[in-house]
PDB file of C-alpha atoms in Angstrom:
ATOM      1  CA  MET A   1      95.794 136.008 103.999  1.00 50.00           C
ATOM      2  CA  LYS A   2      97.520 138.497 106.497  1.00 47.00           C
ATOM      3  CA  SER A   3     100.019 136.588 108.987  1.00 50.00           C
ATOM      4  CA  LYS A   4     100.942 137.531 112.109  1.00 49.00           C
ATOM      5  CA  SER A   5     104.019 136.504 114.344  1.00 43.00           C
ATOM      6  CA  TYR A   6     103.740 134.736 117.025  1.00 36.00           C
ATOM      7  CA  GLY A   7     106.267 132.977 119.605  1.00 39.00           C
ATOM      8  CA  GLY A   8     108.966 130.672 117.737  1.00 43.00           C
ATOM      9  CA  GLY A   9     108.730 132.672 114.520  1.00 47.00           C
ATOM     10  CA  ARG A  10     105.698 130.823 113.234  1.00 52.00           C
ATOM     11  CA  MET A  11     102.920 132.693 111.078  1.00 58.00           C
ATOM     12  CA  MET A  12      98.971 132.594 111.511  1.00 61.00           C
ATOM     13  CA  LEU A  13      97.266 133.367 108.811  1.00 63.00           C
ATOM     14  CA  GLU A  14      94.458 135.867 108.278  1.00 74.00           C
ATOM     15  CA  PRO A  15      92.247 136.468 105.104  1.00 87.00           C
ATOM     16  CA  LEU A  16      93.329 138.847 102.761  1.00 89.00           C
ATOM     17  CA  SER A  17      92.026 142.246 102.180  1.00 92.00           C
ATOM     18  CA  PRO A  18      89.892 142.638  98.968  1.00 93.00           C
ATOM     19  CA  ALA A  19      92.741 144.347  97.277  1.00 94.00           C
ATOM     20  CA  GLU A  20      95.090 141.764  98.379  1.00 94.00           C
ATOM     21  CA  ARG A  21      93.094 139.151  96.920  1.00 95.00           C
ATOM     22  CA  SER A  22      92.466 140.794  93.834  1.00 96.00           C
ATOM     23  CA  VAL A  23      96.385 140.750  93.111  1.00 95.00           C
ATOM     24  CA  ALA A  24      96.745 137.306  94.497  1.00 95.00           C
ATOM     25  CA  GLU A  25      94.222 136.205  91.983  1.00 96.00           C
ATOM     26  CA  GLU A  26      95.606 138.472  89.131  1.00 97.00           C
ATOM     27  CA  ASN A  27      99.007 137.174  89.583  1.00 97.00           C
ATOM     28  CA  HIS A  28      98.330 133.434  90.522  1.00 97.00           C
ATOM     29  CA  TYR A  29     100.139 132.369  87.238  1.00 97.00           C
ATOM     30  CA  LEU A  30     103.547 133.171  88.625  1.00 97.00           C
ATOM     31  CA  VAL A  31     103.130 130.499  91.016  1.00 97.00           C
ATOM     32  CA  GLU A  32     102.641 127.704  88.281  1.00 97.00           C
ATOM     33  CA  ARG A  33     105.498 129.650  86.162  1.00 97.00           C
ATOM     34  CA  PHE A  34     107.516 129.161  89.027  1.00 97.00           C
ATOM     35  CA  LEU A  35     107.321 125.707  89.388  1.00 97.00           C
ATOM     36  CA  SER A  36     107.487 124.867  85.997  1.00 97.00           C
ATOM     37  CA  SER A  37     110.493 127.156  85.385  1.00 97.00           C
ATOM     38  CA  ARG A  38     112.413 125.240  88.248  1.00 96.00           C
ATOM     39  CA  LYS A  39     111.270 121.401  87.069  1.00 96.00           C
ATOM     40  CA  LEU A  40     109.384 121.251  90.851  1.00 96.00           C
ATOM     41  CA  PRO A  41     106.325 118.894  90.625  1.00 96.00           C
ATOM     42  CA  SER A  42     103.167 120.682  91.731  1.00 95.00           C
ATOM     43  CA  ASP A  43     101.784 118.289  93.847  1.00 94.00           C
ATOM     44  CA  GLU A  44     104.846 118.358  96.044  1.00 94.00           C
ATOM     45  CA  TRP A  45     105.963 121.685  95.790  1.00 96.00           C
ATOM     46  CA  TYR A  46     102.883 124.128  95.574  1.00 97.00           C
ATOM     47  CA  ASP A  47     102.173 124.277  99.151  1.00 94.00           C
ATOM     48  CA  VAL A  48     105.695 125.270 100.111  1.00 94.00           C
ATOM     49  CA  VAL A  49     105.762 127.908  97.385  1.00 96.00           C
ATOM     50  CA  VAL A  50     101.999 129.625  97.192  1.00 95.00           C
ATOM     51  CA  PHE A  51     102.286 130.490 101.179  1.00 93.00           C
ATOM     52  CA  ARG A  52     105.382 132.833 100.302  1.00 94.00           C
ATOM     53  CA  TYR A  53     103.607 133.826  97.187  1.00 96.00           C
ATOM     54  CA  LEU A  54     100.787 134.978  99.536  1.00 94.00           C
ATOM     55  CA  ARG A  55     103.527 136.395 102.109  1.00 92.00           C
ATOM     56  CA  ALA A  56     104.929 138.635  98.847  1.00 94.00           C
ATOM     57  CA  VAL A  57     101.621 140.194  98.291  1.00 94.00           C
ATOM     58  CA  GLU A  58     101.270 141.067 101.979  1.00 92.00           C
ATOM     59  CA  LEU A  59     104.699 142.524 101.715  1.00 91.00           C
ATOM     60  CA  TRP A  60     103.444 144.570  98.606  1.00 92.00           C
ATOM     61  CA  PHE A  61     100.810 146.024 100.160  1.00 92.00           C
ATOM     62  CA  ARG A  62     102.695 146.914 103.540  1.00 90.00           C
ATOM     63  CA  ARG A  63     105.837 148.159 101.981  1.00 92.00           C
ATOM     64  CA  PRO A  64     105.634 150.823  99.666  1.00 92.00           C
ATOM     65  CA  ASP A  65     109.239 151.057  99.069  1.00 95.00           C
ATOM     66  CA  LEU A  66     108.918 147.929  97.058  1.00 93.00           C
ATOM     67  CA  TYR A  67     106.728 149.397  94.375  1.00 93.00           C
ATOM     68  CA  ARG A  68     109.910 150.401  92.656  1.00 95.00           C
ATOM     69  CA  TYR A  69     110.249 146.469  91.697  1.00 95.00           C
ATOM     70  CA  LYS A  70     107.563 144.565  89.900  1.00 95.00           C
ATOM     71  CA  PHE A  71     105.421 142.416  91.559  1.00 95.00           C
ATOM     72  CA  SER A  72     106.669 139.429  90.051  1.00 96.00           C
ATOM     73  CA  THR A  73     110.037 139.984  91.503  1.00 96.00           C
ATOM     74  CA  ILE A  74     109.007 140.360  95.002  1.00 96.00           C
ATOM     75  CA  ALA A  75     106.933 137.100  94.785  1.00 97.00           C
ATOM     76  CA  TRP A  76     109.424 135.283  92.761  1.00 97.00           C
ATOM     77  CA  LYS A  77     112.107 136.183  95.527  1.00 97.00           C
ATOM     78  CA  ASN A  78     109.797 134.997  98.084  1.00 96.00           C
ATOM     79  CA  MET A  79     108.819 131.493  96.420  1.00 97.00           C
ATOM     80  CA  SER A  80     113.143 130.866  95.467  1.00 96.00           C
ATOM     81  CA  SER A  81     113.473 131.752  99.176  1.00 95.00           C
ATOM     82  CA  ALA A  82     110.858 129.064 100.117  1.00 95.00           C
ATOM     83  CA  VAL A  83     112.220 126.351  97.953  1.00 96.00           C
ATOM     84  CA  TYR A  84     115.699 127.065  99.552  1.00 96.00           C
ATOM     85  CA  ASN A  85     114.645 126.946 103.215  1.00 94.00           C
ATOM     86  CA  GLU A  86     112.685 123.837 102.418  1.00 93.00           C
ATOM     87  CA  ARG A  87     115.460 122.039 100.787  1.00 93.00           C
ATOM     88  CA  GLN A  88     117.684 123.048 103.738  1.00 94.00           C
ATOM     89  CA  LYS A  89     115.622 121.837 106.398  1.00 92.00           C
ATOM     90  CA  GLN A  90     115.306 118.344 104.034  1.00 88.00           C
ATOM     91  CA  ASN A  91     118.731 118.349 104.268  1.00 88.00           C
ATOM     92  CA  ARG A  92     118.772 118.579 108.273  1.00 90.00           C
ATOM     93  CA  ARG A  93     116.384 115.521 108.495  1.00 86.00           C
ATOM     94  CA  ILE A  94     117.936 112.051 109.521  1.00 85.00           C
ATOM     95  CA  ARG A  95     117.517 109.790 106.323  1.00 80.00           C
ATOM     96  CA  THR A  96     116.693 106.178 106.860  1.00 83.00           C
ATOM     97  CA  VAL A  97     118.837 103.595 105.255  1.00 80.00           C
ATOM     98  CA  SER A  98     118.424  99.736 104.898  1.00 83.00           C
ATOM     99  CA  LEU A  99     121.127  97.567 105.563  1.00 82.00           C
ATOM    100  CA  ASP A 100     120.413  96.117 102.289  1.00 86.00           C
ATOM    101  CA  ASP A 101     121.360  99.568 100.688  1.00 87.00           C
ATOM    102  CA  VAL A 102     124.725  99.912  98.544  1.00 88.00           C
ATOM    103  CA  ILE A 103     127.065 102.814 100.055  1.00 85.00           C
ATOM    104  CA  PRO A 104     127.679 105.335  97.503  1.00 86.00           C
ATOM    105  CA  GLY A 105     131.380 104.759  95.754  1.00 85.00           C
ATOM    106  CA  SER A 106     131.795 101.623  97.242  1.00 85.00           C
ATOM    107  CA  ASP A 107     131.991  99.176  94.284  1.00 85.00           C
ATOM    108  CA  GLY A 108     128.591  97.563  95.800  1.00 86.00           C
ATOM    109  CA  MET A 109     129.132  97.111  99.367  1.00 86.00           C
ATOM    110  CA  THR A 110     126.093  97.509 101.058  1.00 88.00           C
ATOM    111  CA  PHE A 111     125.848  98.702 104.684  1.00 81.00           C
ATOM    112  CA  GLY A 112     124.681  95.353 106.078  1.00 81.00           C
ATOM    113  CA  GLU A 113     128.560  94.214 105.120  1.00 80.00           C
ATOM    114  CA  THR A 114     130.168  96.731 107.617  1.00 80.00           C
ATOM    115  CA  VAL A 115     128.375  94.930 110.451  1.00 76.00           C
ATOM    116  CA  THR A 116     130.801  93.744 112.789  1.00 75.00           C
ATOM    117  CA  ALA A 117     130.564  91.257 115.936  1.00 72.00           C
ATOM    118  CA  GLU A 118     131.959  94.544 117.892  1.00 72.00           C
ATOM    119  CA  ASN A 119     129.098  97.047 116.841  1.00 67.00           C
ATOM    120  CA  LEU A 120     125.960  94.455 116.624  1.00 68.00           C
ATOM    121  CA  GLU A 121     124.718  96.115 119.832  1.00 69.00           C
ATOM    122  CA  PHE A 122     123.924  99.301 117.999  1.00 66.00           C
ATOM    123  CA  ILE A 123     121.658  97.269 115.592  1.00 61.00           C
ATOM    124  CA  PRO A 124     117.966  96.914 117.230  1.00 63.00           C
ATOM    125  CA  TYR A 125     116.161  93.964 117.385  1.00 57.00           C
ATOM    126  CA  ALA A 126     119.328  91.695 116.193  1.00 49.00           C
ATOM    127  CA  GLU A 127     120.192  88.297 117.557  1.00 55.00           C
ATOM    128  CA  VAL A 128     123.550  88.414 117.995  1.00 52.00           C
ATOM    129  CA  SER A 129     123.763  84.475 117.262  1.00 54.00           C
ATOM    130  CA  ASP A 130     122.227  84.864 114.149  1.00 54.00           C
ATOM    131  CA  TYR A 131     124.891  87.616 113.222  1.00 50.00           C
ATOM    132  CA  GLU A 132     127.718  85.614 114.355  1.00 54.00           C
ATOM    133  CA  ASN A 133     126.664  82.650 112.411  1.00 52.00           C
ATOM    134  CA  TYR A 134     126.548  84.723 109.313  1.00 51.00           C
ATOM    135  CA  ILE A 135     130.036  86.344 110.078  1.00 53.00           C
ATOM    136  CA  GLN A 136     131.567  83.282 110.463  1.00 52.00           C
ATOM    137  CA  CYS A 137     130.269  81.659 107.199  1.00 48.00           C
TER     138      CYS A 137
END
């Protein structure tokens, strides 16, 4: 698949040429080998790396200066970059926690135990009287 950039840096995919398709098929084993070497579950990570693998095929054909490297090196670097970028994106996401979850490094204290009457207004759907009764107990 070929890609074209459009606003916002996103990529639109187009079909690979017959030569590109042939290289992609012959070297597809690199995707599975990469996932295995990084101990990444295929069902979670395949889609993340395969599109960058296809991008590596595209780069290989568009940039003859890359021919001094093995195709596997170009593919591996692209897939590594995809994993790194996905992990960075995941780290930026807001994580939901339960008030019953234990606070890491707190010897068993839960997030719920940190709730006080002063900060009840930040908990949605909480009845103040229920928490006041709980806190007074």
